[in-house]
C-alpha cells in the first residue's frame, strides 16, 4: 500500500508534445514563407530531400487494458460492444480495453486465482459483498492505492461526492472508484402487484418486518404454486430493525458498546419468527443453500411473490419487474433512507496493472462520459436498445446484450433511464444521496487485519450454522446453543474486542467519545 510513482509515459508524451511545438515554430509559424525554406530552394531531387528530412516521432502505441467484472448471465454479443467501446475511447485516452465478464458465482475464485499467480491485468469490480471481497483484497496488497492517480484526474475527482470517496478509504487511502448509484438506501418489501390487487393487501399496514406475515399467509393458502417469500440466506437484517447500528452497537448508546449477535436477546426472537415462517411454508425451502444465480433464476420464473429489498431505489420497480419474470412490482418501504455507502459496487485497479494511468483515465470516462457509460450499460443503439426519447431507452431482450448492469460499470446518474422509469429518477436519486441521514459513525470502516484469523473462523461458523438459523430451516432450540458455542470457540470475543478498540479510537479522534 505504497504511493504509486508517476509513469514515464507522461514524461515521454510531454517530450513528444514539445518536439511538435518546436517543429511548428520553425515551419508555418515562421515569418518567412514556407517556399523560402532550405528544402524548398534545394536543387536536389525530391526523393533526396525527403530522405534527408528527419523522420517523424512515432505515435505512442495505445495501452491495452483488461477489465474483469461480474455478470449473472453471459452476454452473447459481447464482442460487438467491446469493438464499439474501443472505437470510441482510443482517440480519447489512447487505450483499448478487453472486457472480461465473469459469472458472479465464480467471480471471487477467478480473481483470487489470478492474483495468486501474479497475473497482470488492470481493472476489477469489487465490493463489500459476495465475490467483491474489497477489504481482504486491500489487506493482501492486491489493489493499487489511487489517491495520486485520482488527483491527476480532476474530472473524476469532482464527479464523485467527497462522502463517497471517504467511504472507500482503508487506513486513510482510496483503493477503488465508486460506481455511483443510489447510496441512500431504505429497506422494505418488493411485492408482485397482482397479489396486492387479488388479496386487497393494505400496504399502509406493513410497518415492520413482522407485519408481512398476513400477506405471506394469504399467498400460501391461495397460491399453491407460488413461493410467498424468498431470498438468499440471511434474508433480513434483523439488527437494523431491532435498533442496532451496522457497526454492532445499540443506537443511542453513548458508549457505543459493540455486542455480538449471539448476545442480543432480540436475536432469539428473530430466530423464532423465522422458524415459524419456515415451518408454515412461507420461506423458500432451499433458502439456506441457494446461490445468487440460482435465486435470480427463481425470481425470473415469476413464482416468488415477495422479496425483502435492502435498496428501495427510485425507479427500482422497473428493474425488479424484469427480475420477477415481467410481473409488475410495488414497493413498501419500512425504514427511512440512510446513507449506507458506496462499497456495494466499486472498480479498482490491480496492483499488477501495467497501465494504471490509462486505467484511471478509463474510469474517469465511465464516471463523466454518458456515451461510454451507455455503451457499457446498454450496448449499441438500434441493436441492443432503441430510444423512446432523449433520456429513455427500451432494451431489446433478443439483442444479445440485455443484462442491464449499469450499477457495475460507472455512474448510472449520467446514463439513460429505462422504459417505465420516471423522468426525474436520477434527480431524485441525487437528492436522496445528498440529504439522507448519515450514520452516527459515518466514514468509519473496520480494518480486519488484526483479527483476520478470528474473522475467518467466525465466518465459517456462520456458514455452518447461521444461514440455516437465519432462514428458519433448523430448530433454534437445538441449533442455537451449538452456534453460540462454536462462535465463542472461533474467537468472536477477540474479534469484538479489536473492533471495539478501533471504533473507540475513531470516536475519540472525531470528538464523539
Coordinates of C-alpha atoms in Angstrom, one line a residue, residues 62-354:
X62 CA -2.2 2.5 -27.3
X63 CA -2.4 0.9 -23.9
X64 CA -4.3 -2.4 -23.8
X65 CA -6.4 -2.6 -20.7
X66 CA -8.1 -5.7 -19.2
X67 CA -11.3 -5.3 -17.2
X68 CA -12.9 -8.1 -15.1
X69 CA -16.4 -7.7 -13.7
X70 CA -19.4 -9.7 -12.6
X71 CA -22.4 -10.7 -14.7
X72 CA -25.3 -13.0 -13.8
X73 CA -25.8 -14.3 -17.4
X74 CA -23.1 -14.2 -20.0
X75 CA -24.0 -11.8 -22.9
X76 CA -23.8 -13.3 -26.4
X77 CA -23.0 -10.1 -28.2
X78 CA -20.1 -9.0 -26.0
X79 CA -17.6 -8.6 -28.9
X80 CA -19.7 -6.0 -30.8
X81 CA -20.0 -3.9 -27.6
X82 CA -16.3 -4.2 -26.9
X83 CA -15.4 -3.1 -30.5
X84 CA -17.7 -0.1 -30.3
X85 CA -16.2 0.9 -26.9
X86 CA -12.6 0.7 -28.3
X87 CA -13.5 2.7 -31.4
X88 CA -14.9 5.4 -29.0
X89 CA -12.2 5.5 -26.3
X90 CA -9.0 5.1 -28.4
X91 CA -9.0 8.7 -29.7
X92 CA -9.8 10.0 -26.2
X93 CA -7.3 8.2 -24.0
X94 CA -5.1 6.3 -26.4
X95 CA -6.2 2.9 -25.0
X96 CA -8.3 -0.1 -25.8
X97 CA -10.0 -2.4 -23.4
X98 CA -10.7 -6.1 -23.3
X99 CA -13.9 -6.8 -21.4
X100 CA -13.8 -9.9 -19.2
X101 CA -17.2 -10.6 -17.7
X102 CA -17.3 -13.5 -15.2
X103 CA -20.4 -15.2 -13.8
X104 CA -21.0 -13.8 -10.3
X105 CA -20.9 -17.2 -8.5
X106 CA -17.4 -17.9 -9.8
X107 CA -16.0 -14.3 -9.7
X108 CA -14.2 -14.4 -6.3
X109 CA -12.3 -17.7 -7.1
X110 CA -11.4 -16.4 -10.6
X111 CA -9.9 -13.1 -9.4
X112 CA -8.2 -14.7 -6.4
X113 CA -6.6 -17.3 -8.6
X114 CA -5.3 -14.6 -10.9
X115 CA -3.9 -12.6 -8.0
X116 CA -2.2 -15.6 -6.5
X117 CA -0.5 -16.2 -9.8
X118 CA 0.5 -12.5 -10.0
X119 CA -1.2 -12.3 -13.4
X120 CA -1.1 -8.9 -15.0
X121 CA -4.5 -7.2 -15.5
X122 CA -5.8 -3.8 -15.0
X123 CA -9.4 -3.3 -13.7
X124 CA -11.6 -5.3 -11.5
X125 CA -15.1 -4.9 -10.0
X126 CA -15.0 -5.0 -6.2
X127 CA -17.5 -4.6 -3.3
X128 CA -18.2 -5.4 0.3
X129 CA -20.4 -8.4 -0.5
X130 CA -20.1 -11.6 -2.5
X131 CA -17.1 -12.1 -4.6
X132 CA -16.1 -8.4 -4.4
X133 CA -14.1 -9.0 -1.3
X134 CA -12.8 -5.4 -1.1
X135 CA -11.3 -5.2 2.4
X136 CA -9.5 -8.5 2.1
X137 CA -8.0 -7.5 -1.3
X138 CA -6.8 -4.3 0.2
X139 CA -5.2 -6.1 3.2
X140 CA -3.5 -8.5 0.9
X141 CA -2.0 -5.7 -1.2
X142 CA -3.9 -6.7 -4.3
X143 CA -5.2 -3.3 -5.1
X144 CA -3.4 -0.2 -6.1
X145 CA -3.7 2.9 -3.9
X146 CA -5.4 5.5 -6.1
X147 CA -5.0 8.9 -4.3
X148 CA -2.3 10.3 -6.6
X149 CA -3.9 9.0 -9.7
X150 CA -7.3 10.5 -8.7
X151 CA -5.6 13.8 -8.0
X152 CA -4.3 13.7 -11.6
X153 CA -7.9 13.3 -13.0
X154 CA -9.8 16.3 -11.6
X155 CA -13.0 15.5 -13.6
X156 CA -13.2 12.1 -11.9
X157 CA -12.4 13.6 -8.5
X158 CA -15.2 16.2 -8.8
X159 CA -17.8 13.8 -10.3
X160 CA -18.0 11.8 -7.1
X161 CA -19.0 13.4 -3.8
X162 CA -16.4 13.5 -1.1
X163 CA -18.6 11.5 1.3
X164 CA -18.4 8.7 -1.3
X165 CA -14.6 8.9 -1.6
X166 CA -14.4 8.8 2.2
X167 CA -16.4 5.6 2.3
X168 CA -13.9 3.8 0.1
X169 CA -10.9 4.6 2.4
X170 CA -8.9 2.0 4.2
X171 CA -6.4 3.4 6.7
X172 CA -6.9 6.8 5.0
X173 CA -6.2 5.7 1.5
X174 CA -8.5 5.1 -1.5
X175 CA -8.3 1.8 -3.3
X176 CA -11.4 1.9 -5.5
X177 CA -13.6 4.2 -7.5
X178 CA -17.2 4.2 -6.5
X179 CA -19.7 3.1 -9.2
X180 CA -22.2 5.9 -8.4
X181 CA -25.8 4.8 -8.0
X182 CA -28.2 5.1 -5.0
X183 CA -26.1 5.3 -1.9
X184 CA -29.0 6.3 0.4
X185 CA -30.9 3.1 1.0
X186 CA -34.2 2.2 2.7
X187 CA -35.4 -1.4 3.4
X188 CA -38.7 -3.0 2.8
X189 CA -40.6 -5.4 0.6
X190 CA -40.9 -5.8 -3.2
X191 CA -44.3 -7.4 -3.9
X192 CA -45.9 -8.6 -7.1
X193 CA -48.7 -6.2 -7.8
X194 CA -51.1 -9.0 -9.0
X195 CA -51.1 -10.4 -5.4
X196 CA -51.6 -7.0 -3.9
X197 CA -54.6 -6.5 -6.0
X198 CA -56.0 -10.0 -5.7
X199 CA -55.8 -10.1 -1.9
X200 CA -56.6 -6.5 -1.2
X201 CA -53.3 -6.0 0.6
X202 CA -53.2 -2.9 2.7
X203 CA -49.6 -1.6 2.2
X204 CA -50.1 1.1 4.8
X205 CA -50.5 -1.6 7.5
X206 CA -47.0 -3.0 6.8
X207 CA -44.7 -1.0 9.1
X208 CA -42.2 -3.7 10.3
X209 CA -40.7 -6.9 9.0
X210 CA -43.2 -9.0 11.1
X211 CA -46.2 -7.1 9.5
X212 CA -45.7 -9.0 6.3
X213 CA -46.9 -12.3 7.9
X214 CA -50.6 -11.9 7.0
X215 CA -49.6 -11.3 3.4
X216 CA -47.4 -14.4 3.3
X217 CA -50.2 -16.4 4.9
X218 CA -52.8 -15.3 2.3
X219 CA -50.5 -16.2 -0.6
X220 CA -49.5 -19.6 0.9
X221 CA -53.2 -20.5 1.3
X222 CA -54.4 -19.1 -2.0
X223 CA -51.5 -19.8 -4.4
X224 CA -50.2 -23.3 -4.1
X225 CA -47.7 -22.9 -6.9
X226 CA -46.2 -19.6 -5.5
X227 CA -43.4 -19.2 -3.0
X228 CA -44.6 -16.5 -0.6
X229 CA -41.1 -15.1 0.1
X230 CA -37.6 -15.9 -1.0
X231 CA -34.1 -14.6 -0.6
X232 CA -30.6 -16.0 -0.3
X233 CA -29.5 -16.9 3.2
X234 CA -29.6 -14.2 5.9
X235 CA -32.8 -12.9 4.5
X236 CA -33.4 -10.0 6.9
X237 CA -31.0 -7.5 8.5
X238 CA -32.6 -8.1 11.9
X239 CA -30.2 -5.7 13.7
X240 CA -31.3 -2.6 11.9
X241 CA -35.0 -3.2 12.8
X242 CA -34.2 -4.0 16.4
X243 CA -32.3 -0.8 16.9
X244 CA -28.7 -1.8 16.3
X245 CA -26.2 0.0 14.1
X246 CA -24.4 -2.0 11.3
X247 CA -21.3 -1.4 13.4
X248 CA -22.8 -3.5 16.2
X249 CA -23.8 -1.1 18.9
X250 CA -27.2 -0.2 20.2
X251 CA -28.4 3.1 18.6
X252 CA -28.4 5.8 21.2
X253 CA -25.8 4.1 23.4
X254 CA -23.4 6.9 24.5
X255 CA -20.6 4.3 25.0
X256 CA -21.1 2.8 21.5
X257 CA -20.6 -0.7 23.0
X258 CA -20.4 -3.4 20.3
X259 CA -22.4 -6.5 21.2
X260 CA -22.0 -9.7 19.1
X261 CA -25.2 -11.0 17.5
X262 CA -25.4 -14.1 19.7
X263 CA -25.6 -11.9 22.8
X264 CA -28.5 -9.8 21.6
X265 CA -31.8 -11.0 23.2
X266 CA -33.7 -9.8 20.2
X267 CA -31.8 -12.3 18.0
X268 CA -33.6 -15.2 19.6
X269 CA -36.9 -13.5 19.0
X270 CA -35.9 -13.1 15.4
X271 CA -34.9 -16.7 15.0
X272 CA -38.2 -18.0 16.5
X273 CA -40.1 -15.9 14.0
X274 CA -38.1 -17.2 11.1
X275 CA -38.6 -20.7 12.3
X276 CA -42.3 -20.2 12.5
X277 CA -42.5 -18.8 8.9
X278 CA -40.3 -21.6 7.5
X279 CA -42.4 -24.3 9.1
X280 CA -45.5 -22.7 7.7
X281 CA -44.1 -22.8 4.2
X282 CA -43.8 -19.1 3.8
X283 CA -40.0 -19.1 3.3
X284 CA -38.4 -20.8 0.3
X285 CA -37.3 -24.3 1.4
X286 CA -33.8 -24.0 -0.1
X287 CA -33.1 -20.5 1.3
X288 CA -30.0 -21.6 3.4
X289 CA -28.2 -23.0 0.4
X290 CA -29.4 -21.2 -2.7
X291 CA -26.7 -19.3 -4.6
X292 CA -27.2 -15.8 -6.1
X293 CA -27.5 -17.0 -9.7
X294 CA -30.0 -19.7 -8.7
X295 CA -32.0 -17.2 -6.8
X296 CA -32.1 -14.9 -9.8
X297 CA -33.4 -17.7 -11.9
X298 CA -36.0 -18.5 -9.3
X299 CA -37.2 -14.9 -9.3
X300 CA -37.3 -14.9 -13.1
X301 CA -39.7 -17.7 -13.1
X302 CA -42.3 -15.4 -11.6
X303 CA -43.1 -17.9 -8.8
X304 CA -41.8 -15.6 -5.9
X305 CA -44.5 -13.3 -4.5
X306 CA -42.4 -11.2 -2.1
X307 CA -38.7 -10.3 -1.7
X308 CA -37.0 -8.5 1.1
X309 CA -35.3 -5.5 -0.6
X310 CA -32.5 -3.6 1.0
X311 CA -32.1 -0.8 -1.5
X312 CA -35.6 0.5 -2.5
X313 CA -34.0 2.8 -5.0
X314 CA -36.0 5.4 -7.0
X315 CA -37.2 3.7 -10.2
X316 CA -36.2 0.3 -8.9
X317 CA -39.7 -1.2 -9.5
X318 CA -38.8 -1.2 -13.2
X319 CA -35.7 -3.2 -12.6
X320 CA -37.5 -5.6 -10.3
X321 CA -40.3 -6.2 -12.8
X322 CA -37.7 -7.7 -15.1
X323 CA -36.2 -9.7 -12.3
X324 CA -39.7 -11.0 -11.3
X325 CA -40.3 -12.5 -14.7
X326 CA -42.1 -9.5 -16.1
X327 CA -44.6 -9.2 -13.3
X328 CA -45.3 -5.6 -12.1
X329 CA -43.8 -4.8 -8.7
X330 CA -44.8 -2.4 -5.9
X331 CA -42.6 -1.3 -3.1
X332 CA -43.4 -1.0 0.6
X333 CA -40.7 0.8 2.5
X334 CA -40.4 0.3 6.2
X335 CA -37.4 2.4 7.0
X336 CA -36.3 5.9 6.1
X337 CA -33.4 6.4 3.7
X338 CA -30.0 6.4 5.3
X339 CA -26.6 6.8 3.7
X340 CA -25.3 3.3 3.5
X341 CA -22.2 4.0 1.5
X342 CA -20.8 3.1 -1.9
X343 CA -18.9 -0.1 -1.1
X344 CA -21.5 -2.4 -2.6
X345 CA -20.1 -1.6 -6.1
X346 CA -16.7 -0.1 -7.0
X347 CA -14.0 -0.6 -9.5
X348 CA -10.3 -1.0 -8.5
X349 CA -7.0 -1.1 -10.3
X350 CA -5.0 -4.3 -9.8
X351 CA -1.6 -4.0 -8.2
X352 CA -0.3 -6.0 -11.3
X353 CA -1.6 -3.4 -13.8
X354 CA 1.0 -2.2 -16.3

